Amino acid sequence: MRQWQAVALTALSAVFVPHLAGAASGDADAEVDVYEAIEMALGSNIDLKKSATSVETSEISVSTSKSAFMPMIQASLGPSMQLGKHLDQATGEYVGVLGGSFSLGIGLGITVFDGLASWRLLERSKLGLEASKLTLTRAQQETVYATVSAYVGVLDAREMVVVGEENLASQEKMLELVRARKEAGKALLPDVLKQQAEVEKARLALMQARSRIDMALLDLRHVIGLDQGAEISVVPLGVPDDAGELLG
């Protein structure tokens, strides 16, 4: 179980558990559960990528600072060549001379004391690395919570549509009943008009609920890095077997 999954379960225990029993089925789009949504969000978030790069840079800085305490070894290899002429005593003539040589040098040095400059640089590098790691962890947590919030927002909006459909059906049945009562002389025209207003009110609420689904899906696509035209359908999530240990 990854660290972000523990964070996700903590968030789910607070806001998502009421949705685990089930919800209305969506269209036949690409189905994504909350863990898949989190994986997608973590993989596409630009701030997370910047934070991860900052951690890598800080790790390099620490390694470079540590190298100041290591011995310095220097080696040199130098070839030389001589070309000239000299007088041959036996023949009395000048003859050409070609000669060469190589020189090899190795040196070992170590800094005994530099006024604690290397130590201070190493400590600053370590603090920078810890700060980068904390920033990355915080960015991961924020991404997880934002994804869970957007995911639950879609489920909430979808459930409100179901409630709106049931309410509209109930109000229409009530309108039929009031009309029947009016025809039987047990209700007046104002009663019918009042119930018609309730039906229109329920119909408007249903339209608004359906609009909220589109807005919630728009928000979820943005969080997990999908194109706004991509089809997506969220599904209820069953708590994994080790959820009790993580939440307990």
mmCIF file of C-alpha atoms in Angstrom, residues 71-78 103-109:
data_model
loop_
_atom_site.group_PDB
_atom_site.id
_atom_site.type_symbol
_atom_site.label_atom_id
_atom_site.label_comp_id
_atom_site.label_asym_id
_atom_site.label_seq_id
_atom_site.Cartn_x
_atom_site.Cartn_y
_atom_site.Cartn_z
ATOM 1 C CA PRO A 71 40.373 13.158 -0.656
ATOM 2 C CA MET A 72 41.254 14.761 -3.974
ATOM 3 C CA ILE A 73 43.328 12.665 -6.345
ATOM 4 C CA GLN A 74 45.029 14.305 -9.293
ATOM 5 C CA ALA A 75 46.912 12.497 -12.041
ATOM 6 C CA SER A 76 48.826 13.815 -15.023
ATOM 7 C CA LEU A 77 50.405 12.125 -18.016
ATOM 8 C CA GLY A 78 52.600 14.099 -20.369
ATOM 9 C CA SER A 103 56.032 11.595 -17.597
ATOM 10 C CA LEU A 104 53.427 10.414 -15.051
ATOM 11 C CA GLY A 105 52.428 12.298 -11.936
ATOM 12 C CA ILE A 106 49.904 11.446 -9.180
ATOM 13 C CA GLY A 107 48.922 13.709 -6.304
ATOM 14 C CA LEU A 108 46.677 13.183 -3.256
ATOM 15 C CA GLY A 109 45.205 16.060 -1.284
#
